[in-house]
mmCIF file of C-alpha atoms and ligand atoms in Angstrom:
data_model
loop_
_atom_site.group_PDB
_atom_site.id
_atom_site.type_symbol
_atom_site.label_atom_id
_atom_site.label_comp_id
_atom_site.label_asym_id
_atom_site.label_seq_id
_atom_site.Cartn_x
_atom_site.Cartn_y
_atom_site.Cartn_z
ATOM 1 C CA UNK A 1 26.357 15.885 1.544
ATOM 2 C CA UNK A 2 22.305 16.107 1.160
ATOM 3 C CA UNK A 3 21.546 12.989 -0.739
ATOM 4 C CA UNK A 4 17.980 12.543 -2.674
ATOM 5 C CA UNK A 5 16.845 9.101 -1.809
ATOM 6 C CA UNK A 6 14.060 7.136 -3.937
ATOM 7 C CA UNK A 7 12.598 4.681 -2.686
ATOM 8 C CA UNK A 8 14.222 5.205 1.026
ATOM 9 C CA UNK A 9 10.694 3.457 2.774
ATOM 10 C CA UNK A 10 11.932 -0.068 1.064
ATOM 11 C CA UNK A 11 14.124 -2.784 2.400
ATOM 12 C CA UNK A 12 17.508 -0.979 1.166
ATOM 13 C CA UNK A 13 16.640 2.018 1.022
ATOM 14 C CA UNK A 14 15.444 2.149 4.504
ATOM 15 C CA UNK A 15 18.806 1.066 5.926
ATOM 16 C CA UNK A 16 21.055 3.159 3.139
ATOM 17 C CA UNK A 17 19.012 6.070 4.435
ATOM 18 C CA UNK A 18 20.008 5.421 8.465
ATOM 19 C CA UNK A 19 23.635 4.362 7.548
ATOM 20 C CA UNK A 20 23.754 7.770 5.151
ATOM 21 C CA UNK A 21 22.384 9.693 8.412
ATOM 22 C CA UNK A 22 24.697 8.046 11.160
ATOM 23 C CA UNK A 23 27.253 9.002 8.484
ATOM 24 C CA UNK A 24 26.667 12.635 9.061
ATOM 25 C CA UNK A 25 24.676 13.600 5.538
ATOM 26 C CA UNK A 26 21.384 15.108 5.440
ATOM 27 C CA UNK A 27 18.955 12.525 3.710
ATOM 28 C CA UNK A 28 15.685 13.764 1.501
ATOM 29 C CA UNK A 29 13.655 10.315 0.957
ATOM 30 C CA UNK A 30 11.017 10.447 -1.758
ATOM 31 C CA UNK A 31 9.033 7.503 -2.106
ATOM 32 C CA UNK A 32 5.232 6.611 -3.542
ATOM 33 C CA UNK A 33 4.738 3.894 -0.095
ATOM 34 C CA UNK A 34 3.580 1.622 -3.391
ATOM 35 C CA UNK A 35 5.498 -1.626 -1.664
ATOM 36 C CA UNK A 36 7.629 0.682 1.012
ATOM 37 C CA UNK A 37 6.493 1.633 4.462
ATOM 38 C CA UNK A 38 6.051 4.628 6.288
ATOM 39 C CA UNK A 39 7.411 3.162 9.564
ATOM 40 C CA UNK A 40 10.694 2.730 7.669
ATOM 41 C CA UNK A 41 11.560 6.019 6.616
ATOM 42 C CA UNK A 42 14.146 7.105 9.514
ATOM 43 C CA UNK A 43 12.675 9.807 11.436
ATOM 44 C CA UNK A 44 15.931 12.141 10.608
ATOM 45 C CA UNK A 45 15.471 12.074 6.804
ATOM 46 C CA UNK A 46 12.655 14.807 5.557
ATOM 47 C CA UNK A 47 9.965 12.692 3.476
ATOM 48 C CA UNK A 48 8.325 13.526 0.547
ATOM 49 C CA UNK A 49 5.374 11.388 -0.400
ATOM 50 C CA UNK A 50 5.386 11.221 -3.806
ATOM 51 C CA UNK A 51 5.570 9.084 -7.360
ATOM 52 C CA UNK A 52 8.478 8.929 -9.677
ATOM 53 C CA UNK A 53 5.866 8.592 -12.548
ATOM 54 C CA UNK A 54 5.217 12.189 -11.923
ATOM 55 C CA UNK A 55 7.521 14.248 -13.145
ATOM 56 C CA UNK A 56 6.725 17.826 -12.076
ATOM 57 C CA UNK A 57 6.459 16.437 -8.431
ATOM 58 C CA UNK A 58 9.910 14.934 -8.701
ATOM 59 C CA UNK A 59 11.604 18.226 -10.187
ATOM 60 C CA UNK A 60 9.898 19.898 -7.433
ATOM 61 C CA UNK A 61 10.769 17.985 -4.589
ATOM 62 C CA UNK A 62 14.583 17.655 -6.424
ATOM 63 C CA UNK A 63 15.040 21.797 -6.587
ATOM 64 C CA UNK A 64 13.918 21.955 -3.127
ATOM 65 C CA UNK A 65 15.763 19.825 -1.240
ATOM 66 C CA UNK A 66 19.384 20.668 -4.191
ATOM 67 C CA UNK A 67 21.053 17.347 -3.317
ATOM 68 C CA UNK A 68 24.458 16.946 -3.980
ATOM 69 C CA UNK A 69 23.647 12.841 -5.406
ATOM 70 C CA UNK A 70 20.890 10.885 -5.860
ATOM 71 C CA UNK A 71 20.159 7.363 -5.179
ATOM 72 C CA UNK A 72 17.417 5.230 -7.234
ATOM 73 C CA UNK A 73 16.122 2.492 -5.201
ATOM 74 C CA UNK A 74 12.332 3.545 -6.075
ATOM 75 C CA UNK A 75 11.958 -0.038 -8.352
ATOM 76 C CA UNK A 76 10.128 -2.995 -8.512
ATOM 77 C CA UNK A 77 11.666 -6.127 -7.606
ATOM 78 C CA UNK A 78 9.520 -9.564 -8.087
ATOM 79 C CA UNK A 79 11.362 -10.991 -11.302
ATOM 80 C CA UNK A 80 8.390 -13.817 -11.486
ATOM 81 C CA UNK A 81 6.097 -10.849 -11.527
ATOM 82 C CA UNK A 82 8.235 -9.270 -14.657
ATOM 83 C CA UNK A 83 7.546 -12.346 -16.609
ATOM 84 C CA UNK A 84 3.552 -12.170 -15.551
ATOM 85 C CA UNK A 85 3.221 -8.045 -16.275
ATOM 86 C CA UNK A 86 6.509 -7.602 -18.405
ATOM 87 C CA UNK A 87 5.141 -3.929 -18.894
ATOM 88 C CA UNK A 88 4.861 -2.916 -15.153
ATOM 89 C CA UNK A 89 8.573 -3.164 -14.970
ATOM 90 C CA UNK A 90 9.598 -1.362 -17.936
ATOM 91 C CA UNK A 91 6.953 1.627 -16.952
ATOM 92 C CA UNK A 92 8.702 1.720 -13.869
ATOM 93 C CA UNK A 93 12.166 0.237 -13.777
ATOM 94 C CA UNK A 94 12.928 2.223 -17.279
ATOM 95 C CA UNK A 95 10.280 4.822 -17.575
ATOM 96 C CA UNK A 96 9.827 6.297 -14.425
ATOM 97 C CA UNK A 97 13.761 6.264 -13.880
ATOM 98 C CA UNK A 98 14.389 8.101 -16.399
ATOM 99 C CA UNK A 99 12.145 10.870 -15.197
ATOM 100 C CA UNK A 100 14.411 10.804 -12.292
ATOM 101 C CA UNK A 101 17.376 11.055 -14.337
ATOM 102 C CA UNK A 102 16.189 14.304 -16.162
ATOM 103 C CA UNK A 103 14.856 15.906 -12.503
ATOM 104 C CA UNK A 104 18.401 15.137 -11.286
ATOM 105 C CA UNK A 105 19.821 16.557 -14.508
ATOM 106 C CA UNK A 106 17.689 19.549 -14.811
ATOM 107 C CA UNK A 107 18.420 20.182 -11.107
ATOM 108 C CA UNK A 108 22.381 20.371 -12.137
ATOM 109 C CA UNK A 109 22.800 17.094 -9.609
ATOM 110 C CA UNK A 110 26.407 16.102 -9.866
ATOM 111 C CA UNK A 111 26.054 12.201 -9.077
ATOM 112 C CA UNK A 112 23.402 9.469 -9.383
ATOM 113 C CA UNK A 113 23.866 5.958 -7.658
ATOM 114 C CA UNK A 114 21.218 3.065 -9.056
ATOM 115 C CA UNK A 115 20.370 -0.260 -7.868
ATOM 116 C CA UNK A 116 21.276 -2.450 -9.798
ATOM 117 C CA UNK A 117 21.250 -5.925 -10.187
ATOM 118 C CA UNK A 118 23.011 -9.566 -10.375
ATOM 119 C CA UNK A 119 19.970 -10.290 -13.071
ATOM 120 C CA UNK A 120 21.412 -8.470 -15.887
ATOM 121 C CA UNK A 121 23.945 -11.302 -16.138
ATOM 122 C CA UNK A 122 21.040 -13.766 -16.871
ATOM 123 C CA UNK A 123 22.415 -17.529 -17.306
ATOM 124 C CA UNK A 124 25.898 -16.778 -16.399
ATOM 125 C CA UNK A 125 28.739 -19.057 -18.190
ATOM 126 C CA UNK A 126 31.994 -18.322 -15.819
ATOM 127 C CA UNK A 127 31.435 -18.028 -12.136
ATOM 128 C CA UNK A 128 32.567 -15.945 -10.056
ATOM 129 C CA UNK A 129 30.847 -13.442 -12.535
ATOM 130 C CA UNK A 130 32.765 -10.303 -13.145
ATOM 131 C CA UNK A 131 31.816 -6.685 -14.605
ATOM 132 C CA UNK A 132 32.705 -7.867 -17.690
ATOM 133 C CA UNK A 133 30.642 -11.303 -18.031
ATOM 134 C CA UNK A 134 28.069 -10.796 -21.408
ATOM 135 C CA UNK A 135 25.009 -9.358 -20.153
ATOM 136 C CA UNK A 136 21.882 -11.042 -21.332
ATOM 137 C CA UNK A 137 18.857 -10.984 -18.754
ATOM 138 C CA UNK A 138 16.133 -13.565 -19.113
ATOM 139 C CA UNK A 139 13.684 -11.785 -17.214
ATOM 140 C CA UNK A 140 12.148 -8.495 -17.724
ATOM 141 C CA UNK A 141 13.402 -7.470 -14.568
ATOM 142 C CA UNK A 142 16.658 -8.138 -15.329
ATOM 143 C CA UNK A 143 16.360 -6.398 -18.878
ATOM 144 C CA UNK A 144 14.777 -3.146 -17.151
ATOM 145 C CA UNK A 145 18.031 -2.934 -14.765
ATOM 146 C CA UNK A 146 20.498 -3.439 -17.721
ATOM 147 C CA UNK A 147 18.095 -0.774 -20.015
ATOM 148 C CA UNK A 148 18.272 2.101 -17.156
ATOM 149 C CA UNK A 149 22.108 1.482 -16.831
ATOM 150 C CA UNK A 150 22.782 1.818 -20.465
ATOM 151 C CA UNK A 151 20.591 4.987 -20.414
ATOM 152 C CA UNK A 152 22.776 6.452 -16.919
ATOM 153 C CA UNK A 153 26.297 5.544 -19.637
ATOM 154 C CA UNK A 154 24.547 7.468 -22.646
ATOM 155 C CA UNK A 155 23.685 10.445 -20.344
ATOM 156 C CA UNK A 156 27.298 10.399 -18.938
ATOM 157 C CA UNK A 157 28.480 10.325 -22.239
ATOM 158 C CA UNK A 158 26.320 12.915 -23.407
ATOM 159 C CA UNK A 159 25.865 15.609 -20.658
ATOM 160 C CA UNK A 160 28.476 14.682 -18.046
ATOM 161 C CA UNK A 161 26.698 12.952 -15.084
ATOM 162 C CA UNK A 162 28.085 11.010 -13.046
ATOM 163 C CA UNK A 163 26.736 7.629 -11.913
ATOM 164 C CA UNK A 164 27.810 3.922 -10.402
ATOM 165 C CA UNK A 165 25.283 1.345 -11.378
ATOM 166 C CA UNK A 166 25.670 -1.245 -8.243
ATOM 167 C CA UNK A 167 25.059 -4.825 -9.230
ATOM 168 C CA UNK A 168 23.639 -5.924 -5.729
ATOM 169 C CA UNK A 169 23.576 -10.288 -5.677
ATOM 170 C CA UNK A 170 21.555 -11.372 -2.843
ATOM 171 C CA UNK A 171 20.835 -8.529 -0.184
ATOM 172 C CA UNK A 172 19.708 -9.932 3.462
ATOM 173 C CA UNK A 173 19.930 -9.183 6.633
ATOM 174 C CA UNK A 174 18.782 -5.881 8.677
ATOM 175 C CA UNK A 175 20.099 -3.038 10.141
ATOM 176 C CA UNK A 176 19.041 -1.843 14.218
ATOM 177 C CA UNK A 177 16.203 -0.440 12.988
ATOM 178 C CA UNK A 178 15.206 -1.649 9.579
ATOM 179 C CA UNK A 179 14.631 -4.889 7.798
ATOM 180 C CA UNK A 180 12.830 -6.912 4.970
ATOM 181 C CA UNK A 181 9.221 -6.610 4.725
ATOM 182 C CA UNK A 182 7.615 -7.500 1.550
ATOM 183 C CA UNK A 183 4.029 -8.587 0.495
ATOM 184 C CA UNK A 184 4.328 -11.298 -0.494
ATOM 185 C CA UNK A 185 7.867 -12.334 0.666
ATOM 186 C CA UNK A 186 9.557 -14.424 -2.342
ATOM 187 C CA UNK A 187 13.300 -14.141 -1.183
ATOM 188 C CA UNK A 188 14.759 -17.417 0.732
ATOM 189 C CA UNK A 189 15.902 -15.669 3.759
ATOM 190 C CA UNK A 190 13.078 -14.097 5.143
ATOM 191 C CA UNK A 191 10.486 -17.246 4.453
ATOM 192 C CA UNK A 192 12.810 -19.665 5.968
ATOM 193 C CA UNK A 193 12.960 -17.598 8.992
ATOM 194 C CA UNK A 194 9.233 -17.254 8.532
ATOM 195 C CA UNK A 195 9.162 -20.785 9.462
ATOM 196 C CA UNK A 196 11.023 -20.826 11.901
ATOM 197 C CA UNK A 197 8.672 -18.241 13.723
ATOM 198 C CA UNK A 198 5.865 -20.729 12.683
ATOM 199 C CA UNK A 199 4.252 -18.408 10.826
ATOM 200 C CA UNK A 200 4.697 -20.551 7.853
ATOM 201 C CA UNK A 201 4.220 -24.294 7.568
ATOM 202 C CA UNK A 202 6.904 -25.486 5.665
ATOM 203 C CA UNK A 203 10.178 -24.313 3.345
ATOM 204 C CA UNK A 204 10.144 -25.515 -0.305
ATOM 205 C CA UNK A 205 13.228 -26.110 -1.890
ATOM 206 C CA UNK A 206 12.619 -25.009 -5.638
ATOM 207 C CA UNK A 207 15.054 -28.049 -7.243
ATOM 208 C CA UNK A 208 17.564 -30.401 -5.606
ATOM 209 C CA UNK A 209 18.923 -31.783 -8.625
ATOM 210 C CA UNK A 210 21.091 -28.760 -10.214
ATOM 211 C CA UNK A 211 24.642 -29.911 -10.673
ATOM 212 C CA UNK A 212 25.687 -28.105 -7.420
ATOM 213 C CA UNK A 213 27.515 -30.342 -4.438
ATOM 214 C CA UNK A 214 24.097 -30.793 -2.692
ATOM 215 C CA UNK A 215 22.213 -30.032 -5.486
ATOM 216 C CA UNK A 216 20.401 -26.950 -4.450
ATOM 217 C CA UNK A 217 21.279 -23.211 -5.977
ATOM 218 C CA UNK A 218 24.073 -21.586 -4.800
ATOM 219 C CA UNK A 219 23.682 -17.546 -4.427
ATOM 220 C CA UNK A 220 25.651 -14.947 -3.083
ATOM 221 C CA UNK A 221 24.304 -13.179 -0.099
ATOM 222 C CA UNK A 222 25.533 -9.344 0.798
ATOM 223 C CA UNK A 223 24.212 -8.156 4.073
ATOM 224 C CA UNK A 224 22.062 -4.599 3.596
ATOM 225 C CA UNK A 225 24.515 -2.660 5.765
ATOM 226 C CA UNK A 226 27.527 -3.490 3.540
ATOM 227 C CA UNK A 227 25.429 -2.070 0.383
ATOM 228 C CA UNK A 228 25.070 0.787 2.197
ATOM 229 C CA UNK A 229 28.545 1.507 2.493
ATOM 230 C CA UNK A 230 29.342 0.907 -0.938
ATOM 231 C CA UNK A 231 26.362 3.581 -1.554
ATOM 232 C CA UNK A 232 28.182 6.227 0.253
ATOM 233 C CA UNK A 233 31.905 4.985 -1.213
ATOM 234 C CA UNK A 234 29.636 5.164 -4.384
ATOM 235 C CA UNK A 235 28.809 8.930 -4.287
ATOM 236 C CA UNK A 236 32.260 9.726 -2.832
ATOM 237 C CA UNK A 237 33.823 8.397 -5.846
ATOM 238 C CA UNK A 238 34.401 10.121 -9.185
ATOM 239 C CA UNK A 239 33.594 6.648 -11.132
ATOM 240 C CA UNK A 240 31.220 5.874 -13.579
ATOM 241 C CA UNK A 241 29.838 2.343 -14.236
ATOM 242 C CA UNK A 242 28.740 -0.845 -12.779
ATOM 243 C CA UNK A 243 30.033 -2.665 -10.325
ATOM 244 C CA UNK A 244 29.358 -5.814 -8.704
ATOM 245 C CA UNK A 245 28.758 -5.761 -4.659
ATOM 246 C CA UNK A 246 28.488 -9.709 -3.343
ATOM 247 C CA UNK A 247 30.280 -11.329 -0.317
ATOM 248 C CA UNK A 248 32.027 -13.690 -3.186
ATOM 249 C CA UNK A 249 31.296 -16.710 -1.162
ATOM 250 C CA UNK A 250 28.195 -19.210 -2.128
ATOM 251 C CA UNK A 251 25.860 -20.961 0.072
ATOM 252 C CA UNK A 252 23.173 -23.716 -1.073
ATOM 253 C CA UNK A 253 19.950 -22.867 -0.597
ATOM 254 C CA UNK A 254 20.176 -26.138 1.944
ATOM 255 C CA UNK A 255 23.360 -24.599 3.157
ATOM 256 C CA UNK A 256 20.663 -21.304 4.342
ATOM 257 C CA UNK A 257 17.919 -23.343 5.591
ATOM 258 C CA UNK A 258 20.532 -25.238 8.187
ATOM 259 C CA UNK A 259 22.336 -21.646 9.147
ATOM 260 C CA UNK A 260 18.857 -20.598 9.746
ATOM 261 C CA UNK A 261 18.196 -23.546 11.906
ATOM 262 C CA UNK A 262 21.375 -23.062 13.799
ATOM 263 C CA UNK A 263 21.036 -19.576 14.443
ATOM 264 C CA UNK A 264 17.079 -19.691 15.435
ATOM 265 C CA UNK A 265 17.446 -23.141 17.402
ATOM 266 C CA UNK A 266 13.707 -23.518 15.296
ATOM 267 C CA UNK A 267 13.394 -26.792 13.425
ATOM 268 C CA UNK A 268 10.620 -26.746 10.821
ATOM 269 C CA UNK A 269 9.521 -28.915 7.976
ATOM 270 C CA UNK A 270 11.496 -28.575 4.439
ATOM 271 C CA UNK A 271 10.112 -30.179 1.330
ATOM 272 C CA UNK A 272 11.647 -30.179 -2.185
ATOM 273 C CA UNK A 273 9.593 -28.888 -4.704
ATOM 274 C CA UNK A 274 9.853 -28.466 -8.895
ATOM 275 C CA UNK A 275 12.596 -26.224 -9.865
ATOM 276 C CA UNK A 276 11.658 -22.454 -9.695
ATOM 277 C CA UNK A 277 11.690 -21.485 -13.812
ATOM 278 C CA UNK A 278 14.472 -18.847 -14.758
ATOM 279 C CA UNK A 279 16.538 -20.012 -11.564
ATOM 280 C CA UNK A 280 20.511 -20.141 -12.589
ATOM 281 C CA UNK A 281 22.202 -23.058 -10.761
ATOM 282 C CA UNK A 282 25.104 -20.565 -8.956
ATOM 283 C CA UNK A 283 25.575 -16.671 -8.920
ATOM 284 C CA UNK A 284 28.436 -16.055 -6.979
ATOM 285 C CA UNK A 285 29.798 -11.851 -7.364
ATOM 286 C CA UNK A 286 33.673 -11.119 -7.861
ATOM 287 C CA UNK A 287 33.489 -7.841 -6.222
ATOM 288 C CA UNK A 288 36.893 -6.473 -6.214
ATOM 289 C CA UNK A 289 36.385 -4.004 -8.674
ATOM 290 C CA UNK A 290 34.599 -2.393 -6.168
ATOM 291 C CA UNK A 291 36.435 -2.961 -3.307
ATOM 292 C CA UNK A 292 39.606 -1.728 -5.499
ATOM 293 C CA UNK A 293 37.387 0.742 -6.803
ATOM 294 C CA UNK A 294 35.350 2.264 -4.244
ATOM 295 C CA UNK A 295 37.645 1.325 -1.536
ATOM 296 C CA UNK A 296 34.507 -1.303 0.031
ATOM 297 C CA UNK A 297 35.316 -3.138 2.666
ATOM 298 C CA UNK A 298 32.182 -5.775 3.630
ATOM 299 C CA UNK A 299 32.213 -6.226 7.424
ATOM 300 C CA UNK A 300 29.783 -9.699 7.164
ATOM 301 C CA UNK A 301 31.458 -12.111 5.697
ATOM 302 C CA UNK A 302 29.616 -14.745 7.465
ATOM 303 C CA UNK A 303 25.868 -16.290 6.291
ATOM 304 C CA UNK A 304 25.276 -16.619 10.069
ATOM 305 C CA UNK A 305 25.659 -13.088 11.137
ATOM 306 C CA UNK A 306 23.448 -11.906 8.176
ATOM 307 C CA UNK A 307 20.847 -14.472 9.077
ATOM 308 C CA UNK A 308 21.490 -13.391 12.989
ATOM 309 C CA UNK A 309 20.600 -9.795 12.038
ATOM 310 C CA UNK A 310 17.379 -10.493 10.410
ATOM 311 C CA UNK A 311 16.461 -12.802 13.086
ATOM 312 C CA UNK A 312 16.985 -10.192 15.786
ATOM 313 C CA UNK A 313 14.802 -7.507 13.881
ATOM 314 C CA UNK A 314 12.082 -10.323 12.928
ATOM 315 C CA UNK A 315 11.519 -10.809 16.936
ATOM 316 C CA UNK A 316 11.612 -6.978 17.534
ATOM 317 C CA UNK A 317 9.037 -6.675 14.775
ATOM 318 C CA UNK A 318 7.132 -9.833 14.532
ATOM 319 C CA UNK A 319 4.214 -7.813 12.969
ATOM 320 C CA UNK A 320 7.050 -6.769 10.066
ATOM 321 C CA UNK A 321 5.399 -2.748 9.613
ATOM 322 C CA UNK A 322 2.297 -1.950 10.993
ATOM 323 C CA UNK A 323 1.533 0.288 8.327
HETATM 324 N N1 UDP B 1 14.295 -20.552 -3.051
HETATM 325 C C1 UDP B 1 13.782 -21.748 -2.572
HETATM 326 N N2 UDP B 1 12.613 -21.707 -1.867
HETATM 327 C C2 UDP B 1 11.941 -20.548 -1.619
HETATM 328 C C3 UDP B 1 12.483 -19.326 -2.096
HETATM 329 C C4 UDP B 1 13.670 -19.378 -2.820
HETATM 330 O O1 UDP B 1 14.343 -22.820 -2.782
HETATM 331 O O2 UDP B 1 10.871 -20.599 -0.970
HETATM 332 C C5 UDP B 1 15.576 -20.575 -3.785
HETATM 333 C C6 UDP B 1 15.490 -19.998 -5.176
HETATM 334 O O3 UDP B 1 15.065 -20.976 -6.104
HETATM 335 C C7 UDP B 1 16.932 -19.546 -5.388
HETATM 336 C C8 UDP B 1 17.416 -19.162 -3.988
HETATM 337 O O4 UDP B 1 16.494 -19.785 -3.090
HETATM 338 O O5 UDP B 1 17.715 -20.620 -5.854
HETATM 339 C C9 UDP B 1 17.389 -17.655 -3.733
HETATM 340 O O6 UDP B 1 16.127 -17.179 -4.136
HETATM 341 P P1 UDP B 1 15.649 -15.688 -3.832
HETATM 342 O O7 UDP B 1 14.250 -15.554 -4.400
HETATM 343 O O8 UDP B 1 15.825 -15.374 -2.391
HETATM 344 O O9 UDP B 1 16.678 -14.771 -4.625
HETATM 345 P P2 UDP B 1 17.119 -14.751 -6.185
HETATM 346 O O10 UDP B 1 18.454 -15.438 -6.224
HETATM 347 O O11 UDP B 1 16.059 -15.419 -7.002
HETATM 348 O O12 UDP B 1 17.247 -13.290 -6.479
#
């Protein structure tokens, strides 16, 4: 297949892109380099630098490269920042996807795959959450995920494209060549192991007094490879919705910072600090719609190995991108 990818210089997009390419598919990435980096686009993909916000750019570069499917990873991602510029995300998480929605459209695209996300579920009330749990996002990010997907079901609906919105819980770990690089890093994983590199001071534990066994939060954590299989299974697949993608096993957020500690052999200093507003006490995925579905099969099981892999690509690139 030649897939479209936007957003293929981020965290999952970058390794989506190389597992598309070691897959055998020829890979297009268009991406603004807003939050995404240069140094991650995999040298085999052709790159287009350019901004879903403009549209006539976006047809352009879609008619050129006449992709069989398109995947949207081209969003932003900071849900505390949704709260702080509610309009940022809904110009780009809404707006600016649906320009890429009528590019693929207009370009006669047969199949769109979107990133979605775990937040659309908001407070949930039975865990593990299924497909089916009420959707009602507390955060703007959240709401800007579950407002794109209901446009992607209107547009199937209406004109016949195809699309899998892919409720991702929490992604970690890294591929051989790719891994997590944001400014600033807000997700557990990569600041505990910040710490552990001494690069940070100390970890602090947003609440230890949620009605959890050690009274930390409990999430879900998918490693980036096994996303990027269900991508693929995604576009090979003639079904339209959303599906969850999780490991459907839960680990404490105390439960991470002692894998991390195993796995490193790094001791640092942990504090607890106030609870982290908007934070639900457990998100744990019931994924086997898509592993019924899409046929996924999740080769890391295991918090340790995901931890191991982001670990091993920290200490190749203790810089993170030098771009
Ligand atoms: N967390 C924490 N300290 C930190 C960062 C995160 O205790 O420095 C907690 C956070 O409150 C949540 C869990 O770790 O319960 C996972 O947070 P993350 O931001 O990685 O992902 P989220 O589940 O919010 O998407």
């Amino acid at each position: 297949m030649r897939i479209f990818v936007a957003g293929g210089a981020g965290y999952i997009g970058s390794c989506c892109t190389e597992y598309l390419l070691e897959h055998g598919h020829q890979v297009t990435v268009y991406d603004a380099l807003l939050n995404g980096h240069r140094q991650a686009v995999d040298p085999r993909a052709d790159f287009i630098l350019g901004d879903l916000a403009d549209l006539s750019s976006l047809e352009d570069a879609i008619k050129r490269s006449r992709p069989d499917g398109v995947i949207h990873f081209a969003a932003f991602i900071e849900v505390g920042e949704s709260m702080l510029d509610p309009l940022k995300y809904f110009r780009n998480n809404v707006s600016n996807a649906i320009n890429l929605c009528q590019a693929a459209v207009s370009a006669g695209v047969r199949k769109l795959v979107f990133s979605s996300t775990a937040a659309v579920y908001g407070m949930p009330k039975v865990i593990p959450i299924t497909e089916t749990a009420e959707t009602v996002p507390i955060n703007p990010y959240g709401e800007a995920k579950l407002m794109f997907e209901k446009v992607l079901g209107w547009q199937h609906q209406l004109s016949g494209l195809q699309y899998t919105a892919l409720r991702y819980f929490n992604a970690a770990g890294a591929s051989e060549k790719f891994g997590e690089d944001h400014h600033p890093e807000t997700h557990l994983i990569p600041l505990v192991l910040q710490a552990a590199e001494g690069r940070r001071k100390k970890i602090s534990i947003y609440g230890d007094d949620y009605d959890t066994p050690d009274g930390t939060c409990i999430r879900d954590y998918v490693h980036v490879l096994d996303l990027a299989q269900a991508h693929l299974l995604a576009l090979e697949s003639d079904f339209c919705g959303s599906l969850n993608l999780g490991s459907g096993t839960g680990y404490s957020v105390k439960q991470v910072i002692d894998t991390v500690r195993t796995v490193t052999g790094k001791d640092f200093p942990v504090e607890t600090a106030p609870r982290r507003p908007g934070d639900p006490p457990r998100l744990i995925a019931d994924a086997s719609a898509a592993r019924r579905i899409l046929g996924w099969q999740p080769q890391y099981d295991d918090l340790s190995a995901i931890i191991a892999s982001a670990w091993r690509w920290r200490q190749q690139h203790p810089q993170g991108y030098q771009d």
